[in-house]
Structure formats: C-alpha cells, structure tokens
XYZ file of C-alpha atoms in Angstrom:
664
model
C -5.348 59.924 -12.405
C -7.904 57.267 -11.583
C -7.128 55.551 -14.899
C -3.404 55.382 -13.980
C -4.243 54.026 -10.517
C -6.491 51.412 -12.094
C -3.722 50.374 -14.488
C -1.213 50.210 -11.629
C -3.569 47.998 -9.620
C -4.107 45.737 -12.626
C -0.354 45.515 -13.195
C 0.254 44.753 -9.516
C -2.401 42.042 -9.615
C -0.866 40.457 -12.696
C 2.601 40.632 -11.119
C 1.395 38.927 -7.927
C -0.381 36.244 -9.958
C 2.756 35.656 -12.022
C 4.919 35.387 -8.916
C 2.498 32.915 -7.341
C 2.372 30.894 -10.548
C 6.143 30.796 -10.915
C 6.646 29.864 -7.271
C 4.126 27.058 -7.596
C 5.818 25.850 -10.778
C 9.127 25.901 -8.944
C 7.691 24.025 -5.989
C 6.042 21.515 -8.300
C 9.290 20.991 -10.208
C 11.174 20.560 -6.963
C 8.508 18.174 -5.703
C 8.541 16.242 -8.949
C 12.313 15.830 -8.812
C 12.109 14.706 -5.197
C 9.077 12.424 -5.384
C 8.591 11.302 -8.975
C 12.264 10.310 -9.147
C 12.828 10.251 -5.378
C 16.497 9.469 -5.719
C 19.103 10.751 -3.238
C 21.622 12.742 -5.222
C 24.474 11.188 -3.267
C 23.670 7.767 -4.700
C 21.426 7.904 -7.749
C 21.677 10.126 -10.759
C 18.976 12.697 -11.485
C 16.994 9.886 -13.105
C 17.457 6.963 -10.742
C 15.328 4.656 -12.857
C 18.052 4.559 -15.529
C 20.120 2.377 -13.212
C 17.876 -0.636 -13.714
C 19.563 -3.914 -12.874
C 20.846 -5.918 -15.793
C 21.336 -3.148 -18.356
C 25.081 -3.696 -18.157
C 24.954 -7.161 -16.654
C 27.614 -9.623 -17.783
C 26.264 -13.165 -18.183
C 28.132 -15.719 -16.107
C 29.624 -18.897 -17.496
C 27.078 -21.703 -17.238
C 27.815 -25.010 -15.519
C 26.415 -28.317 -16.747
C 24.983 -30.518 -13.994
C 24.873 -34.304 -13.878
C 21.299 -34.051 -15.188
C 22.565 -32.286 -18.321
C 20.920 -28.953 -17.430
C 23.055 -25.831 -17.933
C 22.854 -23.662 -14.818
C 24.175 -20.194 -14.123
C 24.501 -17.615 -11.370
C 21.720 -15.055 -11.950
C 22.907 -12.511 -9.368
C 23.666 -8.971 -10.524
C 26.588 -8.261 -8.205
C 27.108 -4.715 -9.480
C 23.544 -3.787 -8.575
C 23.930 -5.487 -5.186
C 27.110 -3.488 -4.524
C 25.327 -0.248 -5.447
C 22.569 -1.124 -3.010
C 25.082 -1.917 -0.275
C 26.699 1.524 -0.732
C 23.468 3.488 -0.359
C 22.812 5.609 2.719
C 19.994 7.848 3.849
C 16.546 7.633 5.383
C 15.099 4.159 5.004
C 18.166 2.811 3.200
C 19.209 -0.780 3.928
C 15.616 -1.263 5.043
C 16.216 0.645 8.265
C 13.230 2.230 10.032
C 12.654 5.889 9.255
C 13.306 8.037 12.370
C 9.877 9.238 13.467
C 8.720 12.324 15.298
C 5.251 12.825 16.748
C 4.314 15.051 13.804
C 5.084 12.107 11.506
C 2.291 10.066 13.112
C -0.604 12.292 12.098
C -3.855 10.482 11.348
C -4.040 12.060 7.897
C -0.900 10.158 6.880
C -2.740 6.846 7.398
C -6.276 7.736 6.365
C -6.024 7.087 2.632
C -3.683 4.088 2.606
C -3.723 2.294 5.956
C 0.006 2.971 6.341
C 2.143 6.075 6.809
C 2.256 7.523 3.296
C 3.975 10.644 4.644
C 7.011 8.538 5.590
C 6.816 6.521 2.376
C 7.008 9.744 0.346
C 10.255 10.679 2.112
C 12.052 7.428 1.252
C 13.743 6.853 -2.106
C 11.813 4.882 -4.694
C 15.085 3.021 -5.318
C 15.868 2.421 -1.669
C 18.044 -0.541 -0.710
C 16.807 -3.423 1.421
C 18.910 -5.924 3.369
C 19.774 -9.218 1.711
C 18.348 -11.452 4.421
C 18.380 -14.751 2.579
C 19.779 -17.862 4.203
C 23.513 -18.257 3.352
C 22.699 -21.427 1.413
C 20.688 -19.353 -1.075
C 23.558 -17.206 -2.266
C 25.650 -19.807 -4.154
C 22.634 -21.529 -5.749
C 22.555 -21.805 -9.525
C 19.417 -21.887 -11.649
C 18.789 -23.049 -15.194
C 20.421 -20.864 -17.833
C 17.211 -20.962 -19.860
C 14.275 -19.801 -17.743
C 10.763 -18.811 -18.841
C 9.851 -15.146 -18.793
C 7.029 -13.782 -16.675
C 4.295 -11.179 -16.778
C 4.101 -9.449 -13.410
C 0.541 -8.435 -12.520
C 0.127 -5.633 -9.955
C -3.492 -4.644 -9.223
C -4.191 -1.438 -7.295
C -7.059 0.688 -6.019
C -6.354 4.191 -4.684
C -2.771 3.169 -3.890
C -0.292 5.748 -2.615
C 2.017 7.187 -5.263
C 5.346 6.355 -3.646
C 4.357 2.869 -2.435
C 3.118 1.889 -5.910
C 6.185 3.263 -7.680
C 8.565 1.722 -5.157
C 7.002 -1.649 -5.957
C 7.707 -1.171 -9.672
C 11.204 0.214 -9.095
C 12.192 -2.671 -6.823
C 11.023 -5.251 -9.365
C 12.930 -3.598 -12.216
C 16.007 -2.916 -10.086
C 16.349 -6.492 -8.787
C 15.185 -8.658 -11.677
C 17.151 -9.875 -14.720
C 15.499 -7.856 -17.520
C 15.321 -10.815 -19.904
C 13.063 -12.628 -17.419
C 10.443 -9.861 -17.314
C 8.100 -10.020 -20.276
C 6.093 -7.086 -18.932
C 4.725 -5.444 -15.805
C 0.971 -4.880 -15.947
C -0.472 -2.322 -13.531
C -4.227 -2.850 -13.293
C -6.143 0.120 -11.884
C -9.321 -1.105 -10.204
C -11.332 2.072 -10.782
C -9.317 4.318 -8.465
C -11.638 7.169 -7.561
C -9.706 9.553 -5.365
C -10.780 13.061 -6.331
C -7.274 14.200 -5.577
C -4.206 13.240 -3.638
C -2.000 15.773 -1.906
C 1.723 15.251 -1.685
C 3.239 16.313 1.649
C 7.037 15.985 1.433
C 7.938 19.624 0.711
C 4.890 21.602 1.711
C 2.839 21.942 4.877
C -0.514 20.129 4.665
C -2.372 23.431 4.198
C -0.317 24.262 1.079
C -0.148 20.853 -0.600
C -0.155 20.616 -4.363
C -2.861 18.154 -5.377
C -3.243 15.985 -8.449
C -5.049 12.848 -9.547
C -1.768 11.008 -9.320
C -3.042 7.607 -10.501
C -4.334 9.041 -13.779
C -2.278 11.230 -16.134
C 0.809 11.587 -13.861
C 1.082 7.799 -13.631
C 0.672 7.429 -17.401
C 3.396 10.013 -18.021
C 5.747 8.510 -15.447
C 5.448 4.989 -16.821
C 6.243 6.169 -20.356
C 9.882 6.005 -19.213
C 9.497 2.289 -18.519
C 8.717 0.465 -21.772
C 8.024 -2.846 -20.026
C 5.268 -1.313 -17.903
C 1.730 -0.922 -19.191
C -1.404 0.250 -17.435
C -4.882 -1.236 -17.688
C -7.995 0.258 -16.097
C -11.333 -1.258 -15.148
C -14.546 0.572 -16.055
C -16.110 -0.082 -12.647
C -15.036 -1.361 -9.245
C -14.233 -5.040 -9.741
C -12.276 -5.919 -6.609
C -8.856 -7.464 -6.177
C -9.851 -10.915 -7.436
C -11.378 -9.935 -10.773
C -8.728 -7.242 -11.281
C -6.023 -9.902 -11.040
C -7.935 -11.962 -13.588
C -8.119 -8.980 -15.943
C -4.346 -8.579 -15.808
C -3.755 -12.309 -16.179
C -6.027 -12.392 -19.229
C -3.875 -9.765 -20.941
C -0.549 -11.346 -19.953
C 1.881 -12.516 -22.638
C 4.590 -14.133 -20.508
C 5.036 -17.874 -20.109
C 4.541 -17.452 -16.369
C 2.212 -15.150 -14.440
C 3.558 -13.578 -11.249
C 1.098 -11.771 -8.989
C 2.299 -9.057 -6.598
C 0.484 -6.531 -4.436
C 0.873 -2.798 -5.034
C 2.880 -2.138 -1.849
C 5.801 -4.567 -2.067
C 9.583 -4.444 -2.359
C 11.414 -7.231 -4.176
C 14.652 -8.427 -2.612
C 17.919 -9.551 -4.184
C 17.686 -12.220 -6.913
C 14.054 -12.911 -6.001
C 12.871 -13.970 -9.471
C 15.165 -16.807 -10.697
C 14.281 -19.124 -7.766
C 10.588 -18.781 -8.656
C 11.063 -19.293 -12.375
C 13.599 -22.038 -11.755
C 10.882 -23.930 -9.932
C 8.355 -23.115 -12.643
C 10.741 -24.334 -15.321
C 10.572 -27.920 -14.041
C 6.843 -28.356 -13.578
C 3.716 -26.542 -14.590
C 1.588 -28.149 -11.858
C 3.144 -26.226 -9.010
C 2.142 -22.839 -7.666
C 5.162 -21.124 -6.157
C 5.010 -18.517 -3.438
C 7.584 -15.913 -2.583
C 8.262 -15.634 1.115
C 6.254 -12.638 2.294
C 8.028 -10.240 4.645
C 5.934 -7.665 6.443
C 6.829 -4.040 6.714
C 5.650 -3.806 10.368
C 5.399 -5.248 13.829
C 2.512 -4.059 15.971
C 4.012 -5.120 19.235
C 7.159 -3.097 18.714
C 5.144 -0.083 17.552
C 6.755 -0.089 14.144
C 3.785 0.593 11.882
C 4.850 4.175 11.185
C 8.471 4.000 10.124
C 8.492 1.501 7.213
C 11.043 -0.753 8.900
C 11.421 -4.127 7.150
C 11.044 -7.163 9.388
C 10.227 -10.857 9.244
C 6.973 -12.398 10.357
C 6.891 -14.220 13.668
C 7.595 -17.907 13.223
C 9.031 -17.789 9.713
C 9.850 -21.520 9.698
C 6.152 -22.165 9.249
C 3.760 -23.117 6.476
C 0.362 -21.762 5.550
C -2.763 -23.257 7.116
C -6.159 -22.211 8.485
C -8.444 -22.713 11.454
C -12.078 -23.769 11.244
C -13.331 -20.206 11.289
C -11.316 -19.786 8.085
C -8.695 -17.496 9.570
C -5.289 -17.827 7.924
C -2.747 -19.463 10.255
C 0.835 -20.677 10.191
C 1.977 -24.036 11.555
C 5.484 -25.528 11.943
C 6.964 -27.236 8.894
C 7.566 -30.974 9.398
C 11.139 -31.883 8.332
C 9.887 -34.449 5.823
C 8.175 -31.672 3.852
C 11.374 -29.829 2.983
C 13.408 -30.715 -0.080
C 16.430 -29.936 -2.231
C 15.907 -29.189 -5.916
C 16.606 -25.712 -7.281
C 14.771 -26.209 -10.585
C 11.477 -27.893 -9.672
C 9.083 -25.702 -11.653
C 11.075 -26.021 -14.784
C 9.981 -29.641 -15.196
C 6.415 -29.584 -13.841
C 3.974 -27.010 -15.138
C 1.333 -27.809 -12.499
C 2.958 -25.977 -9.637
C 2.364 -22.698 -7.824
C 5.389 -21.222 -6.081
C 5.340 -18.475 -3.485
C 8.139 -16.223 -2.233
C 9.018 -15.686 1.394
C 7.159 -12.557 2.487
C 9.257 -10.199 4.594
C 7.931 -7.464 6.846
C 7.810 -3.809 5.770
C 6.635 -1.775 8.736
C 3.599 0.385 7.817
C 4.749 3.027 10.300
C 8.482 3.437 9.706
C 9.057 1.319 6.555
C 11.796 -0.752 8.200
C 12.467 -4.045 6.356
C 13.380 -7.295 8.106
C 12.827 -11.047 8.081
C 10.392 -13.007 10.184
C 11.426 -14.365 13.557
C 12.768 -17.890 13.263
C 14.063 -17.235 9.761
C 17.496 -18.726 10.328
C 16.658 -22.129 8.846
C 14.552 -20.961 5.895
C 16.647 -21.413 2.806
C 18.412 -24.537 3.981
C 16.068 -26.241 1.493
C 14.927 -25.176 -1.974
C 11.211 -25.697 -1.463
C 8.652 -26.418 1.233
C 5.150 -27.796 0.723
C 2.430 -25.352 1.741
C -1.259 -26.329 2.112
C -2.467 -22.723 1.825
C -0.849 -19.580 0.461
C -0.722 -16.420 2.562
C -2.320 -14.152 -0.010
C -1.662 -12.910 -3.508
C 2.084 -13.230 -4.098
C 2.867 -16.232 -6.305
C 4.001 -17.472 -9.720
C 2.161 -19.959 -11.923
C 2.368 -21.280 -15.471
C 0.029 -19.061 -17.483
C -1.622 -21.834 -19.506
C -2.137 -24.076 -16.497
C -3.628 -21.200 -14.499
C -6.385 -20.931 -17.089
C -6.785 -24.702 -17.297
C -7.620 -24.499 -13.578
C -10.211 -21.849 -14.353
C -8.224 -19.014 -12.787
C -9.900 -17.512 -9.736
C -13.594 -18.082 -9.054
C -15.216 -14.951 -10.529
C -18.051 -15.330 -8.020
C -15.726 -14.201 -5.238
C -16.267 -10.508 -4.536
C -13.636 -7.761 -3.986
C -11.162 -9.677 -1.788
C -10.981 -12.470 0.787
C -11.127 -16.246 0.545
C -9.379 -16.371 -2.831
C -6.186 -17.771 -1.301
C -8.157 -20.766 0.008
C -9.996 -21.259 -3.276
C -6.842 -21.318 -5.390
C -4.912 -23.391 -2.819
C -7.561 -26.112 -2.469
C -8.057 -26.171 -6.234
C -4.349 -26.579 -6.965
C -3.812 -29.446 -4.532
C -7.078 -31.278 -5.174
C -6.882 -30.977 -8.970
C -3.449 -32.459 -9.609
C -1.019 -29.664 -8.755
C 1.300 -28.619 -5.949
C 1.991 -25.453 -4.014
C 5.345 -24.644 -2.486
C 7.108 -21.861 -0.629
C 10.485 -20.900 -2.094
C 12.684 -19.654 0.786
C 15.370 -18.185 -1.497
C 12.839 -15.820 -3.081
C 11.968 -12.939 -0.771
C 9.573 -10.025 -1.183
C 8.742 -7.340 1.371
C 5.078 -6.508 1.907
C 3.270 -3.753 3.831
C 0.381 -5.111 5.887
C -1.999 -2.199 6.241
C -3.249 -1.223 9.685
C -6.769 -1.262 8.278
C -8.557 -1.391 4.922
C -8.647 2.261 3.783
C -11.298 1.937 1.090
C -15.022 1.240 1.185
C -16.395 -2.131 0.110
C -19.546 -1.853 -2.030
C -22.774 -2.520 -0.158
C -24.063 -6.080 0.082
C -20.583 -7.611 -0.289
C -19.007 -9.467 2.619
C -16.036 -11.690 3.323
C -18.464 -14.195 4.860
C -20.086 -14.782 1.469
C -16.717 -15.555 -0.115
C -15.729 -17.952 2.666
C -19.033 -19.822 2.514
C -18.680 -20.117 -1.254
C -15.214 -21.667 -0.915
C -16.433 -24.049 1.805
C -19.456 -25.172 -0.229
C -17.492 -25.797 -3.430
C -14.302 -27.374 -2.074
C -14.552 -28.560 1.542
C -17.208 -31.297 1.238
C -18.326 -32.613 4.651
C -15.575 -30.593 6.371
C -17.594 -27.432 5.670
C -19.782 -28.457 8.606
C -16.905 -27.705 11.002
C -16.827 -24.156 9.633
C -20.605 -23.754 9.976
C -20.511 -25.033 13.570
C -18.212 -22.164 14.456
C -19.911 -19.705 12.108
C -23.626 -20.603 12.325
C -24.547 -17.370 10.548
C -23.020 -18.826 7.368
C -25.717 -21.509 7.111
C -28.388 -19.100 5.885
C -26.086 -16.843 3.864
C -26.420 -16.842 0.081
C -23.120 -17.584 -1.650
C -24.461 -17.133 -5.186
C -24.718 -19.657 -8.003
C -21.965 -22.255 -7.568
C -22.974 -24.538 -10.446
C -20.079 -23.573 -12.733
C -17.481 -24.074 -10.003
C -18.808 -27.497 -9.055
C -18.871 -28.518 -12.719
C -15.261 -27.325 -13.058
C -14.280 -29.493 -10.101
C -15.922 -32.540 -11.706
C -14.402 -31.805 -15.116
C -10.891 -31.556 -13.651
C -11.451 -34.842 -11.794
C -10.404 -33.223 -8.528
C -9.872 -35.228 -5.352
C -11.926 -34.913 -2.159
C -11.217 -32.547 0.702
C -10.705 -35.620 2.876
C -7.786 -36.486 0.584
C -6.450 -32.945 1.056
C -6.647 -33.247 4.848
C -5.029 -36.710 4.820
C -2.216 -36.052 2.355
C -1.489 -32.320 2.338
C -2.677 -30.770 5.615
C -2.405 -33.911 7.718
C -0.700 -32.005 10.555
C -3.321 -29.224 10.717
C -5.688 -30.958 13.234
C -2.850 -31.148 15.742
C -2.875 -27.345 15.874
C -6.488 -26.639 14.878
C -8.672 -29.692 15.612
C -12.000 -30.031 13.835
C -13.746 -30.710 17.142
C -12.504 -28.393 19.867
C -11.120 -30.360 22.876
C -12.772 -29.550 26.210
C -11.659 -26.402 28.008
C -10.225 -26.455 31.526
C -12.223 -23.454 32.785
C -14.496 -20.747 31.384
C -16.947 -17.967 32.173
C -16.163 -15.031 34.449
C -12.904 -14.860 36.422
C -13.633 -13.308 39.833
C -10.968 -11.981 42.191
C -11.264 -13.429 45.693
C -10.114 -10.241 47.441
C -12.208 -7.587 45.713
C -15.067 -9.647 44.276
C -14.461 -7.857 40.962
C -14.077 -9.594 37.596
C -11.539 -9.430 34.825
C -12.871 -7.572 31.795
C -11.600 -6.645 28.358
C -12.911 -3.385 26.932
C -11.199 -3.507 23.542
C -10.495 -6.800 21.791
C -7.238 -5.760 20.132
C -3.566 -6.447 20.788
C -2.102 -4.266 23.504
C -5.358 -3.750 25.407
C -4.887 -4.137 29.183
C -6.913 -6.551 31.289
C -9.035 -4.544 33.738
C -10.943 -5.204 36.963
C -14.623 -4.236 36.752
C -17.845 -5.004 38.604
C -19.043 -8.491 37.722
C -22.010 -8.595 35.342
C -23.063 -12.145 36.230
C -26.434 -12.076 37.993
C -27.422 -8.788 36.378
C -28.796 -10.430 33.251
C -27.847 -12.853 30.500
C -24.212 -12.518 29.441
C -23.430 -13.091 25.760
C -20.362 -15.110 24.782
C -18.890 -11.995 23.192
C -18.941 -9.970 26.414
C -15.550 -8.913 27.727
C -16.047 -10.833 30.999
C -16.576 -14.198 29.291
C -13.172 -15.902 29.157
C -11.882 -19.396 28.377
C -8.838 -21.253 29.697
C -8.641 -23.641 26.750
C -6.831 -26.776 25.626
C -3.832 -24.764 24.396
C -3.338 -23.629 28.017
C -3.907 -20.000 27.109
C -6.723 -17.652 28.175
C -8.929 -16.220 25.418
C -11.932 -13.928 25.199
C -15.203 -15.804 24.603
C -16.800 -19.110 25.538
C -15.220 -22.468 24.542
C -17.051 -22.593 21.187
C -16.597 -18.935 20.273
C -13.198 -17.619 21.284
C -11.606 -14.512 19.821
C -8.070 -14.653 18.483
C -6.536 -12.591 21.291
C -4.908 -14.095 24.400
C -3.741 -13.047 27.854
C -0.059 -12.198 27.562
C 2.637 -11.076 30.005
C 6.213 -10.232 29.099
C 7.941 -10.225 32.487
C 7.677 -10.116 36.261
C 5.721 -6.981 37.337
C 4.425 -6.311 33.823
C 0.785 -5.605 33.061
C -1.336 -8.431 31.717
C -2.477 -7.442 28.230
C -4.068 -8.975 25.169
C -1.934 -10.082 22.254
C -2.711 -12.033 19.092
C -2.868 -15.732 19.973
C 0.074 -17.666 18.558
C -0.534 -21.111 20.091
C 3.178 -21.486 20.873
C 2.794 -21.214 24.674
C 5.666 -18.947 25.838
C 4.281 -15.647 27.169
C 0.742 -16.974 26.727
C 1.121 -20.157 28.813
C -0.786 -20.197 32.127
C -1.374 -22.646 35.002
C -4.482 -22.553 37.194
C -3.204 -24.049 40.426
C -4.973 -25.608 43.391
C -4.435 -22.453 45.476
C -6.535 -20.563 42.850
C -3.523 -18.657 41.551
C -2.902 -18.076 37.840
C 0.760 -18.934 37.466
C 2.904 -17.723 34.551
C 5.825 -20.173 34.079
C 7.900 -17.957 31.773
C 8.176 -15.138 34.324
C 7.832 -17.417 37.377
C 5.195 -15.053 38.766
C 1.471 -14.933 39.486
C -1.383 -12.760 38.282
C -2.174 -10.052 40.854
C -4.641 -7.165 41.003
C -5.171 -3.641 42.320
C -8.905 -2.894 42.806
C -8.314 0.827 43.360
C -6.423 1.162 40.071
C -8.422 -1.620 38.367
C -5.151 -3.087 37.127
C -4.206 -6.731 36.552
C -0.457 -7.352 36.630
C 2.239 -9.923 37.384
C 3.809 -10.176 40.824
C 5.868 -12.484 43.015
C 3.692 -15.453 43.907
C 2.234 -15.263 47.424
C -0.142 -18.144 48.324
C -1.559 -16.138 51.246
C -2.559 -13.140 49.094
C -6.275 -13.075 48.235
C -5.577 -10.554 45.472
C -3.720 -13.348 43.649
C -6.580 -15.818 43.973
C -9.095 -16.154 41.142
C -12.314 -18.099 40.818
C -13.517 -19.332 37.413
C -17.262 -19.579 36.934
C -16.984 -23.142 35.559
C -14.171 -25.690 35.630
C -13.406 -29.134 34.240
C -11.471 -30.910 36.988
C -10.247 -33.684 34.668
C -8.697 -31.277 32.164
C -7.193 -29.107 34.910
C -5.599 -32.152 36.498
C -4.203 -33.161 33.114
C -2.734 -29.671 32.590
C -1.106 -29.568 36.005
C 0.173 -33.141 35.753
C 1.771 -32.301 32.408
C 3.524 -29.319 33.982
C 5.392 -31.493 36.452
C-alpha cells in the first residue's frame, strides 16, 4: 500500500512539474511573440521585421541637374504609407498612456528610462514625419556611398536596442546600408527580467544581450555583433566598431534611438560631395522634464531647435542661435568633400512615455540644407571612413564617455574639415534621466575635459581652469601622441577656431564674466528670512529659511548664495561659480521654482527695482512671500507690501542702473 502511495506521489509530482514547465514554455512563447517581434497583429505580420523598407522599393526616375549630377527621390512612399496607417500604443510617436503603476522605480533602475513602457510599444512603431516641408521634395544624388552604422551598447534594454535597429532597417534604403555593427561593451547584467506579460514576482529572466540577441539578429543578415573583452567605455567601443567597418562612410548612433523618414540620404548626400565634413543628424529627445514626460516615451523636439552646438567655459554643452549667414542651400555637399562631418537633427523621445516630437522652434529648420555647427551634441554623426582615421579617430586616452564631442569637433574644424547639422535628417533619441551603470573607479569626466582643453584649446584653456580650479592639479594622462598628431596634421590654433567658427559664442558665453548686478543672500524685509534652495534641480521650489549669514562662513555652493547676473536672471552661486539652474515663474500667482537656465530671458527675466521689489515682466507681477508657509510666489505688485521687498547682500549700482535703463 505504501509503495502505491509513494508511486502516486511521484506521479503527482511529475505531473505538477510537467504542467509548470508547459505553462512556462507557453508564457515564454507568448512573451517571445509579443516582445521579440513586438508587432501589433492589426498592422504587422507575425514577423514584422520582414517588412523592411526597400525590399519591394521601385527606383524613381533620376533627374539630371545643371551640374550634371543625376539625382533621385530616395523616399520609400509605400513604407511611409504603412507607417501612417499604424495605430496602437506609442504609434505615430504619441505618448504611452501612463498609470501610477507604470512609474515604478524598478522600471527606471537598469536603464535610466521607463523600460516597462518601452517593452509595451512595438519595435516597428511609427513616428511622425516632422521634417520641414522643404525637405520632402529634395532630391539627392542617384549614386551615394554606403555606410556602416555603428551602435555601441552597455547593459541596454532589450526593446530600446531592438527598436533602434528596426527603425534603421525600416527607414533606410537597403542599398545604402553596408552593415549594422552592434558593439557590446562588456554588458554584465546577471539577468534581465521582462515585465510585459507577467507580474514582477513571476518574471521570466534571461541574459538577453547574450544568446537571445545572437539568435534574434540571425534573422537580419546585415547586422553583426562584436563584444569587448573588458569594459572599454563608449569612446573606445565606438573605435572598435569603426575599426571593423567596411562601408565607405561610418555612421555612429546610440543604442536608444529611432530613425525618422528618409533620414539617411541627406547625410550621405552631404558626404558624397566632401570628405572633410562631419555631418550630424538632428537629435530629437524622447522627453521633456518640465512637462513630466519622461515616463511615456513621447517624441518631442528640443527647446530652441533653430540653434547650433556650442559650450560654456565650464565645458557644458550649450546651444546658441544660428546666424542667418551660416545657413546654406546645397543638398549634396558631402558628396564632393570628404573632410566633412554631418549630424542629423536630434528629436526628443520621452524617457517616461516614449512620445516623439520635434524641438521647440523647429519650424524654420529644413529651410536650408546645412548649417555650420562649432560643436556636435554627442555621438550621432556620419563621416568618411578613411578621413576619420586620417584624423586619428577619437583620442583613446579619453575614458568611458564625456568630452569626446569637443575633441572630435575641435579636431575637425582646426585640422581642415567642417562640421554641419543636416536639418532634413532626423533621429529620435532618449536622454536618460540618469546614468544607470557604474563608472570604473578612478575615472572622471573632469579628466577627459582637462585632456581636451590641454590638447586643443591653447591659451583659452585658462578660462576653463579659472572656473574649474580643481582641474589645474588633475592628471589628464600622457598627451604626447595627441599633440604630435595636431602638429602632424598642421592644425590651426584655437584662436582661429574662436575667430572663424565660434565667433558668436562670446556674446552668449563670454570668456570673462561681466559684472553681476547683485549677489549673496536675498533677505525678505518683512520676515527677515532668506531665500534658500534645498535641491539644485529643475522643479525645486524657492523656500524661505532662517538666514545663515552671521552664523559662520557661507560657501559659494550654499543654497542661500544667489547671483542676479548679467543675463538678468537669478542663479544659485556666487558670480564666479553659478549653477546652471535659474529662478523661473510661469504666470501670475505661480510658485517661483528652479528651471534649467536657457539664457533667453522670458520666464527667467527679472528686474530689481528701486522699491526693492523683484519684478517679473512676463507675468507683470512681483515676487512675494509667506513666512508661515515658507513659500515664495508671484503676486500683484504692491509697493507698500514689505513681503514683496527684498534686500541683496551686495549690489553693483552701475549695473543695476544699466539693467533698469535698458528696460525702459
């Protein structure tokens, strides 16, 4: 009897195990169909990747221009029509509808954006064609060079990486893609759990960037995977991919991008004219902090899209208005000059909701074929492969990431090349909320920036060191090879760069900071309390707190040290060390908060008047306070109200008079 019971128990155990195994296989198969292919059945077939653009593309009849060059329309209108017909979550670049459960911290922890939402959006999702109308009828040379597309990644999310590859294949003429090289920079996630079908406690886990990625990419013959043997960082990983490239042109993309319609021919058309130009796609963010859109993957433009790349003297990347004389017509510039780097317009993909949109002020971008850019935004650009190596590629002494966009930009301009933004080429990009991976010990962005300054900026490096005195004693490694390269290439001086390329930069970011109008603590006349910032990030409210002056030495970085500077905005810090966040108010009665400084006045423009009020011209109101609630807010101006009167610790009467005279 006991033997029968034992056999029954064994049979029951095997049956339960089999049921669990089969259910897991079923769930995995269902998950694989949903996520590996991730194609809505109402639009894509069961294998959405088979609908790659160009497989059935009819070549258009070429037209011969007055210059004798045969040009053609490279659009794939059938693919564009399929995109336009798609519907579903995230389609047409619309933000994914979020619930509070979609905003869990775990969704951001490994990637810096909401991977949970990304996993629920099709890998083949459509994005809006947001190019300027002038872009759509443009023709490009019938014979264009092909390109190797280099995509480095480290612990990238499955769906964001695959969506990058899908978008490139779906929206690129296949004859222009020599290959796509995915370079794995020693991804070391022990496992990654996929959430779309299962609760977090029941997730199926796999090392998705290893064997699953290899198996998935077997369906895409133009894609190959390379892997580093140790953590190299973004810079050296790009170099590894570039060294293996076979295409005539190298195109670098990040691993969380989405290519837009007809993005590639404008880049290669430029490349086809000149090899001395680096071309940049226009980079569109998937996010906008101020509108709380970092969860839903909405696609948006960056603020001030009619801008060009620049920097301040702390080596922060900035954007400044494009002078009209630096815009030009010529749809095939690269084709005749190999010394050119071209960059696409970078659209905004929201890291929260994955919405896709253009940058504010985008209406005029595309009225011209190219725009000179002193500095590229990051790592999205195309360059002639041979010329890239003649330039020495990236400086291999730069560690992990940071500073490389300055190094390559200065090198290109100073050593005989050009760099241009191409408004008719657009690529969406997710800007992470934070860097989700650890940087190896002993490596810092400061080291990279000092290295770039020492090699390329000549006497102008002193302006950086004045603002960053800690750089003076920082080791930047052996720079002998880079300085010899600069001499060998007969590169020009940084003074030449500032005079001929970035001549308008000092207007926005002067080398020597003009005197401030007022600085130090800002004390309220009614309560005797001081304005203070607790958290130096966008969205933080300005608070009233007990004044710290007189209770000890106050460092410039303290939240009560503020500067009313030459841009007529109020920043945290003393005049020589201001943070990049400004007092901002959106309307009458709104709170006064911090927001990233944009230098364009508007909501960040203030007047310090003779009656001690801080007047906000945009809202026609004055800064007020509530000591009991410790709030600082906008209110109807009342010259008799002490709560609207503020006393700066130090003032410069001459500058204040100049400000107020200019306001009249």
